Tab-separated table of C-alpha atoms and ligand atoms in Angstrom:
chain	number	residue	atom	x	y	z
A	1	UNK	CA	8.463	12.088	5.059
A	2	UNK	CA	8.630	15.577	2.686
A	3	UNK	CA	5.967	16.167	0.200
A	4	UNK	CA	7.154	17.795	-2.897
A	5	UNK	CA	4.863	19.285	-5.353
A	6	UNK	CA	3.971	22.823	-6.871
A	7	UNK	CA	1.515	25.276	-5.868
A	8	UNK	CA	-1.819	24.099	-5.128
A	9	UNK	CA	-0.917	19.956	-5.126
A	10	UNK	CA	-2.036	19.581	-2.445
A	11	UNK	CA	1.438	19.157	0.268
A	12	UNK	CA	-1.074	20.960	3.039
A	13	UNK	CA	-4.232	19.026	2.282
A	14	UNK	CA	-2.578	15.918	2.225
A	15	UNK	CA	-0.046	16.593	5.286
A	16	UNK	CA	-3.530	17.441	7.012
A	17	UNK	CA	-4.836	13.985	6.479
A	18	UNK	CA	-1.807	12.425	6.967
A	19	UNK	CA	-0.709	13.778	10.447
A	20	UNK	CA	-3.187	12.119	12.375
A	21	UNK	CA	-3.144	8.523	10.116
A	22	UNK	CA	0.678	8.715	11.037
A	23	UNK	CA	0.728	10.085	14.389
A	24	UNK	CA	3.305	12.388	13.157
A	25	UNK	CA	3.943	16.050	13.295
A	26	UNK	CA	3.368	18.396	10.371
A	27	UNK	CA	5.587	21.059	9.343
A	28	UNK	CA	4.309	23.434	6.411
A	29	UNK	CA	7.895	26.040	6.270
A	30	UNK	CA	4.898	27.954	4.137
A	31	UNK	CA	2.603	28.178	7.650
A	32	UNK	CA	5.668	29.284	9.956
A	33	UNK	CA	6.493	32.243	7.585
A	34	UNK	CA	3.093	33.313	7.432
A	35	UNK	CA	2.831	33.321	11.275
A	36	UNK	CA	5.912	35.277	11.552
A	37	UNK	CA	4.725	37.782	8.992
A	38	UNK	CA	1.956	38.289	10.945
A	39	UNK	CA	3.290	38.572	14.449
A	40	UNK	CA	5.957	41.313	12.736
A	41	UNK	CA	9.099	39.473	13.652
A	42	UNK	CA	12.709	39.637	12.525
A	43	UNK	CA	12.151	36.469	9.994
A	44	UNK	CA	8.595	37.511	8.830
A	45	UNK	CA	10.012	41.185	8.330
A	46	UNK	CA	12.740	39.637	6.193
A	47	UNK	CA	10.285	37.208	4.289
A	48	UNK	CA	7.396	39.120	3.665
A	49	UNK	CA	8.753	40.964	-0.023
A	50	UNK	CA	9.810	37.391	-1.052
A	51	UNK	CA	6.379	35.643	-0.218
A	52	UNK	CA	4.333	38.304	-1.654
A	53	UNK	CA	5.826	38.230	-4.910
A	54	UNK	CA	6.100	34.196	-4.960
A	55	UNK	CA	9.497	34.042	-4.945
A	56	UNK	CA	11.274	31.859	-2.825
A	57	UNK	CA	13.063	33.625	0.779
A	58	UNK	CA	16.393	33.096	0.737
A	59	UNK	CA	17.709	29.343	2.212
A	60	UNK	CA	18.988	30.539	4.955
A	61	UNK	CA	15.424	31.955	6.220
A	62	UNK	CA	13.932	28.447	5.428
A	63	UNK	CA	16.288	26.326	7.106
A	64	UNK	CA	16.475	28.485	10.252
A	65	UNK	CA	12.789	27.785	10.962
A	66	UNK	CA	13.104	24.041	10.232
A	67	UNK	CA	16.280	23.525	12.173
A	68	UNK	CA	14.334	25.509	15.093
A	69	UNK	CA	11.417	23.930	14.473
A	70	UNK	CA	12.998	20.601	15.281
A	71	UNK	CA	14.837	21.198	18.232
A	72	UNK	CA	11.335	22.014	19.582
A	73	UNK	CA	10.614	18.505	19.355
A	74	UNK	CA	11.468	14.905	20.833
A	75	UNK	CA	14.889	12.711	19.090
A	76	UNK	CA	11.622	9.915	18.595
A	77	UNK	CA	9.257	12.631	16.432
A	78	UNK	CA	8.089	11.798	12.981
A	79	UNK	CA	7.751	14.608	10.800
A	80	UNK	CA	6.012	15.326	7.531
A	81	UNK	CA	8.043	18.432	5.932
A	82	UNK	CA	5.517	20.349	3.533
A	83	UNK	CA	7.212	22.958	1.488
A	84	UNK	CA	10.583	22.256	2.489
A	85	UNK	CA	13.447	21.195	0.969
A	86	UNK	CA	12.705	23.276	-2.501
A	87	UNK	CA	16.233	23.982	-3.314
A	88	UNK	CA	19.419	21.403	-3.342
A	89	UNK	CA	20.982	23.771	-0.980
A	90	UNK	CA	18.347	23.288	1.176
A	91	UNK	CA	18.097	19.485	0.674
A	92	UNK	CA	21.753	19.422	1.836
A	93	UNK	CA	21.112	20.965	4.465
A	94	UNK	CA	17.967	19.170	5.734
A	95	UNK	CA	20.076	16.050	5.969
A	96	UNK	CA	22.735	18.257	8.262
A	97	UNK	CA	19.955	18.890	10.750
A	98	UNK	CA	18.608	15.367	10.816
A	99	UNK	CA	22.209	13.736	11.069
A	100	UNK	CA	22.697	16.057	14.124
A	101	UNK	CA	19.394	14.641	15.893
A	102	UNK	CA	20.415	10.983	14.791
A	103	UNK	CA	17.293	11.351	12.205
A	104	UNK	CA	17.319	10.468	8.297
A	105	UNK	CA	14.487	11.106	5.586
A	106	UNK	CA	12.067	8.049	5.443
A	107	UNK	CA	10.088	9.050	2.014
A	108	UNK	CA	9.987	11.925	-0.459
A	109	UNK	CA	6.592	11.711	-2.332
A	110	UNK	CA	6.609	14.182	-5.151
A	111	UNK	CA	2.521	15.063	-5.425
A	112	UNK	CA	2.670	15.005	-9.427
A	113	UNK	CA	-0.213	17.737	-10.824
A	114	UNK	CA	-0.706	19.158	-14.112
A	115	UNK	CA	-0.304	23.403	-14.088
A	116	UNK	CA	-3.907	23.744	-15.487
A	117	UNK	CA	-5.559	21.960	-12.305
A	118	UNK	CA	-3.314	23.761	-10.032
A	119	UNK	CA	-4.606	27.561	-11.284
A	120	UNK	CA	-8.124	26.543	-10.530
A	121	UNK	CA	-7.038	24.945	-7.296
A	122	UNK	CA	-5.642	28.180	-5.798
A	123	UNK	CA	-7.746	30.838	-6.705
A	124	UNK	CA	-10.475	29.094	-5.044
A	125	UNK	CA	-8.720	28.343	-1.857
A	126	UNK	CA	-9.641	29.411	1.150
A	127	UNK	CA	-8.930	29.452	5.184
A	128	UNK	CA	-9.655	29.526	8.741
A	129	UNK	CA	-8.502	32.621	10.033
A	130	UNK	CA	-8.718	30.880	13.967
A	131	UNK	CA	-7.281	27.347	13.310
A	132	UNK	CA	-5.862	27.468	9.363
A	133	UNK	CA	-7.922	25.042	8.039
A	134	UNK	CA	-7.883	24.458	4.356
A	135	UNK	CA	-10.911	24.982	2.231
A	136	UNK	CA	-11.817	25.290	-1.490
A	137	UNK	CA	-15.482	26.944	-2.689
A	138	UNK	CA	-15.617	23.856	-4.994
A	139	UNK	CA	-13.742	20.964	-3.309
A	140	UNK	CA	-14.139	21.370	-0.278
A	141	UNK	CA	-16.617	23.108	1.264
A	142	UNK	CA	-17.030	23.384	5.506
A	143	UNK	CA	-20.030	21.218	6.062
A	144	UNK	CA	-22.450	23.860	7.339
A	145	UNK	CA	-21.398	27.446	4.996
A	146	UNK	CA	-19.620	30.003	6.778
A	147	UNK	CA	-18.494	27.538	9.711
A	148	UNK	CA	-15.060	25.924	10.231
A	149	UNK	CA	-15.773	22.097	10.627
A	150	UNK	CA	-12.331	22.062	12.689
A	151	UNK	CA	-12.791	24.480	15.445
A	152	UNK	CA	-16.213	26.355	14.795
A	153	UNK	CA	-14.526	29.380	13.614
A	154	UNK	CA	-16.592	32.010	11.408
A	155	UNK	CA	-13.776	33.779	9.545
A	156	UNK	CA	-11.815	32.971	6.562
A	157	UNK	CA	-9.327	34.394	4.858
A	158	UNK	CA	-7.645	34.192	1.178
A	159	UNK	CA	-3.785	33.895	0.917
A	160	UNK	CA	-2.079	36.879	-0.790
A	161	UNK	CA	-0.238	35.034	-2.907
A	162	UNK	CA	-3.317	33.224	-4.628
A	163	UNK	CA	-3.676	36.255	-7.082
A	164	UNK	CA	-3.261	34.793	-10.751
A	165	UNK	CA	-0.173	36.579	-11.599
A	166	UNK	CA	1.181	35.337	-8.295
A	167	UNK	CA	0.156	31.608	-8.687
A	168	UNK	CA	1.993	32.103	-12.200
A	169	UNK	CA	5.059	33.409	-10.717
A	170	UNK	CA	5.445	30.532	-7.768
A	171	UNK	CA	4.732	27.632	-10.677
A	172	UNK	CA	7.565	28.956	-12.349
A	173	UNK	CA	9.891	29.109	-9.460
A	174	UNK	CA	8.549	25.377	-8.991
A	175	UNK	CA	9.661	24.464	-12.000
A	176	UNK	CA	13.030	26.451	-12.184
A	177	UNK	CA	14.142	25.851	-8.895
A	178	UNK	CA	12.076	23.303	-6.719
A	179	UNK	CA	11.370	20.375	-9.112
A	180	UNK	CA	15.324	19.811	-10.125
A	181	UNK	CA	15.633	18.895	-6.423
A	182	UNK	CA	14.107	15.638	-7.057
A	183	UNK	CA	17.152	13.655	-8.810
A	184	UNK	CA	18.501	14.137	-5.613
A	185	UNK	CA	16.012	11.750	-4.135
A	186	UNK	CA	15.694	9.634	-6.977
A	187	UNK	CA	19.475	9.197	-6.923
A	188	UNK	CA	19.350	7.825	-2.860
A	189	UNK	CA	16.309	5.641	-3.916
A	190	UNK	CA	13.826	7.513	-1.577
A	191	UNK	CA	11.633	9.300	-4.396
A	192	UNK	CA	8.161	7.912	-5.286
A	193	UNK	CA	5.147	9.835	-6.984
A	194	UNK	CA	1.740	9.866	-6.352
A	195	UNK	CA	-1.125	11.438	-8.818
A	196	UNK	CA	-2.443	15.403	-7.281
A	197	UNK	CA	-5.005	15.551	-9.843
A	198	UNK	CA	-7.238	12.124	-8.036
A	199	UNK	CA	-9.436	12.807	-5.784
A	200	UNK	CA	-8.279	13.958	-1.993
A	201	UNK	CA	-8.961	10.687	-0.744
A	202	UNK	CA	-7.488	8.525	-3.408
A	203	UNK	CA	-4.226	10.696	-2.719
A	204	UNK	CA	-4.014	9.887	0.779
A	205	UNK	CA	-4.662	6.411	0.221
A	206	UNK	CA	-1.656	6.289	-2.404
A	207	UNK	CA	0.540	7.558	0.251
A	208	UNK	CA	-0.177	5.290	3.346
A	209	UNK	CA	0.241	2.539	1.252
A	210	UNK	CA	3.465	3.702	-0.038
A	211	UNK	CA	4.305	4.149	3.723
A	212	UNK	CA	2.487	0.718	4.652
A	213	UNK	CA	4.238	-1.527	1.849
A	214	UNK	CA	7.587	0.590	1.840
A	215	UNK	CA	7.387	0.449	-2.705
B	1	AP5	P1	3.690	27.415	0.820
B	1	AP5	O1	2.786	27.897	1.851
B	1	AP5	O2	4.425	26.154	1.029
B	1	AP5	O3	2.897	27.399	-0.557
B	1	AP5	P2	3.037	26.523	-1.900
B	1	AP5	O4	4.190	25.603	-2.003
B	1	AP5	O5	2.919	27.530	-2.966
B	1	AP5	O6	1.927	25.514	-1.773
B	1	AP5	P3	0.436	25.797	-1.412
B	1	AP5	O7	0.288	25.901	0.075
B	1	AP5	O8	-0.063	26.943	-2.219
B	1	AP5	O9	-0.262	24.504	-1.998
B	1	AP5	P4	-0.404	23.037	-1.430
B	1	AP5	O10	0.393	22.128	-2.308
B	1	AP5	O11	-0.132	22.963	0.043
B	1	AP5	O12	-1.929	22.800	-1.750
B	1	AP5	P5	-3.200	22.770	-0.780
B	1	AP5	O13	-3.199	21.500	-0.004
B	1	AP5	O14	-3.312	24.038	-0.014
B	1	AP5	O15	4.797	28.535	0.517
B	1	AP5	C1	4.414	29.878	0.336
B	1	AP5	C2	5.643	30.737	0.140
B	1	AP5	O16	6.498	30.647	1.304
B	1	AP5	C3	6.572	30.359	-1.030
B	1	AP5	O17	6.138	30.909	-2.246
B	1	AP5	C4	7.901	30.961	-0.544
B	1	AP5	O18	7.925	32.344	-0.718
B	1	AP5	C5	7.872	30.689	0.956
B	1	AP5	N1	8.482	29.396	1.313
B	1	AP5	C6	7.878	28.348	1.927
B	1	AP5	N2	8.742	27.335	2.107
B	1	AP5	C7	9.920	27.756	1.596
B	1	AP5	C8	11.205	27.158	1.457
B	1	AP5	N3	11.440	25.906	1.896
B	1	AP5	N4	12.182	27.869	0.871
B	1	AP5	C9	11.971	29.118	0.422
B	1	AP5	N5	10.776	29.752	0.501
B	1	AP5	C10	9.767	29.073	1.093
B	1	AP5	O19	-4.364	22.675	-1.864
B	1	AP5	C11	-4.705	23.797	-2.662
B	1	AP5	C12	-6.242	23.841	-2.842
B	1	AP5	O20	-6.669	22.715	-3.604
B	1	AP5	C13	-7.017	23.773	-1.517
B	1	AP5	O21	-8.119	24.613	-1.596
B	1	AP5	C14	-7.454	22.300	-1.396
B	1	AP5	O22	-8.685	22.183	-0.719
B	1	AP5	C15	-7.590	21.890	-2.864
B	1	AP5	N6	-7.150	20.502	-3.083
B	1	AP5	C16	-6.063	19.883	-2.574
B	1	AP5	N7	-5.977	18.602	-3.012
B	1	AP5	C17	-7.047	18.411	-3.838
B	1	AP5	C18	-7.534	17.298	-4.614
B	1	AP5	N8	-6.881	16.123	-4.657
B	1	AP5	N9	-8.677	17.480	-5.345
B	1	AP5	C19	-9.333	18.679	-5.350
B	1	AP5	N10	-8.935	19.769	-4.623
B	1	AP5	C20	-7.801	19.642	-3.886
């Protein structure tokens, strides 16, 4: 399954949920750059301008971590792709690497959210530094303040890209370059859309029982 949406959505909330539910593995391309940027490596080195400015790295980059992130893992694996394909480039070559493994995309759910909802979504974000759980300071709060519910963990950090001018910059590249991806889908009658701005819960719902009834 790939969740498509802009900015703030909710692909990583929702592939969260969803993982478990599914039994299936999730892969955010957004959390595999950020873990190379901070370990210093060759592909973090090379991403690190693009990501800070909320620009998109360059395909190539992208489809080098899927296509390794996949050989990683069993023919039978189910994924859910968050943050990747976002170009038609891309999308092509997604459906290389699956052909290779004998794989094909099941569903592309485009997570539908109005700009306005998504600003005040990202500058209140917030995660575990140990474990990368997703927070928000209005949304969702860790049950007991200044502890992650997921592993205990007492630090949190703030994305550098979830300054305003950022988060204006990456909406536009959604629009521009991202969300003209999704005739593509429409066209091979895999696309469906689900609601971002309900609540978390109501989202995930939507989506297993897109999965469950196959609409
Ligand atoms: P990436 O990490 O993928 O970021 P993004 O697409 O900008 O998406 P976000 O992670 O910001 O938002 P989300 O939709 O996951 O929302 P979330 O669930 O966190 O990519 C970062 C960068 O990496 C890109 O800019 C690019 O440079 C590079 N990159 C990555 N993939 C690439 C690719 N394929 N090609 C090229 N470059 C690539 O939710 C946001 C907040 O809202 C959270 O606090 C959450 O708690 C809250 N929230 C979520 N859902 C709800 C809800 N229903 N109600 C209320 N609050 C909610």
């Amino acid at each position: 399954m790939i969740l498509i949406g802009p900015p703030g959505s909710g692909k990583g909330t929702q592939a969260q949920r969803l993982e478990q539910l599914l039994g299936a593995v999730h892969l955010s391309t957004g959390n595999v750059l950020r873990e190379e940027i901070a370990a210093g490596s060759r592909l973090g080195n090379a991403a690190k301008t693009f990501m800070n400015s909320g620009q998109l790295v360059p395909d190539q980059l992208a489809v080098e971590v899927v296509a390794a992130f996949m050989k990683r893992g069993g023919s039978d694996t189910d994924y859910i792709l968050d943050g990747f394909p976002r170009t038609t480039n891309q999308a092509e070559e997604l459906d290389r690497i699956l052909d290779e493994r004998g794989l094909a995309v099941g569903k592309v759910v485009e997570i539908h959210t109005d700009d306005e909802v998504l600003m005040e979504r990202l500058t209140g974000r917030f995660g575990c530094t140990k474990c990368g759980e997703g927070y928000h300071k209005s949304f969702k709060r860790p049950k007991i303040d200044g502890v992650c519910d997921k592993c205990g963990g007492a630090e949190f950090d703030v994305r550098s890209d979830d300054k305003e001018e950022t988060i204006r910059d990456r909406l536009g590249v959604y629009h521009s370059q991202t969300a003209p991806i999704l005739p593509y889908y429409a066209k091979k009658g895999l696309l469906v859309r689900v609601e971002g701005d309900k609540s978390m819960a109501e989202v995930t719902k939507e989506i297993e029982t897109i999965l469950t009834d196959g609409r």
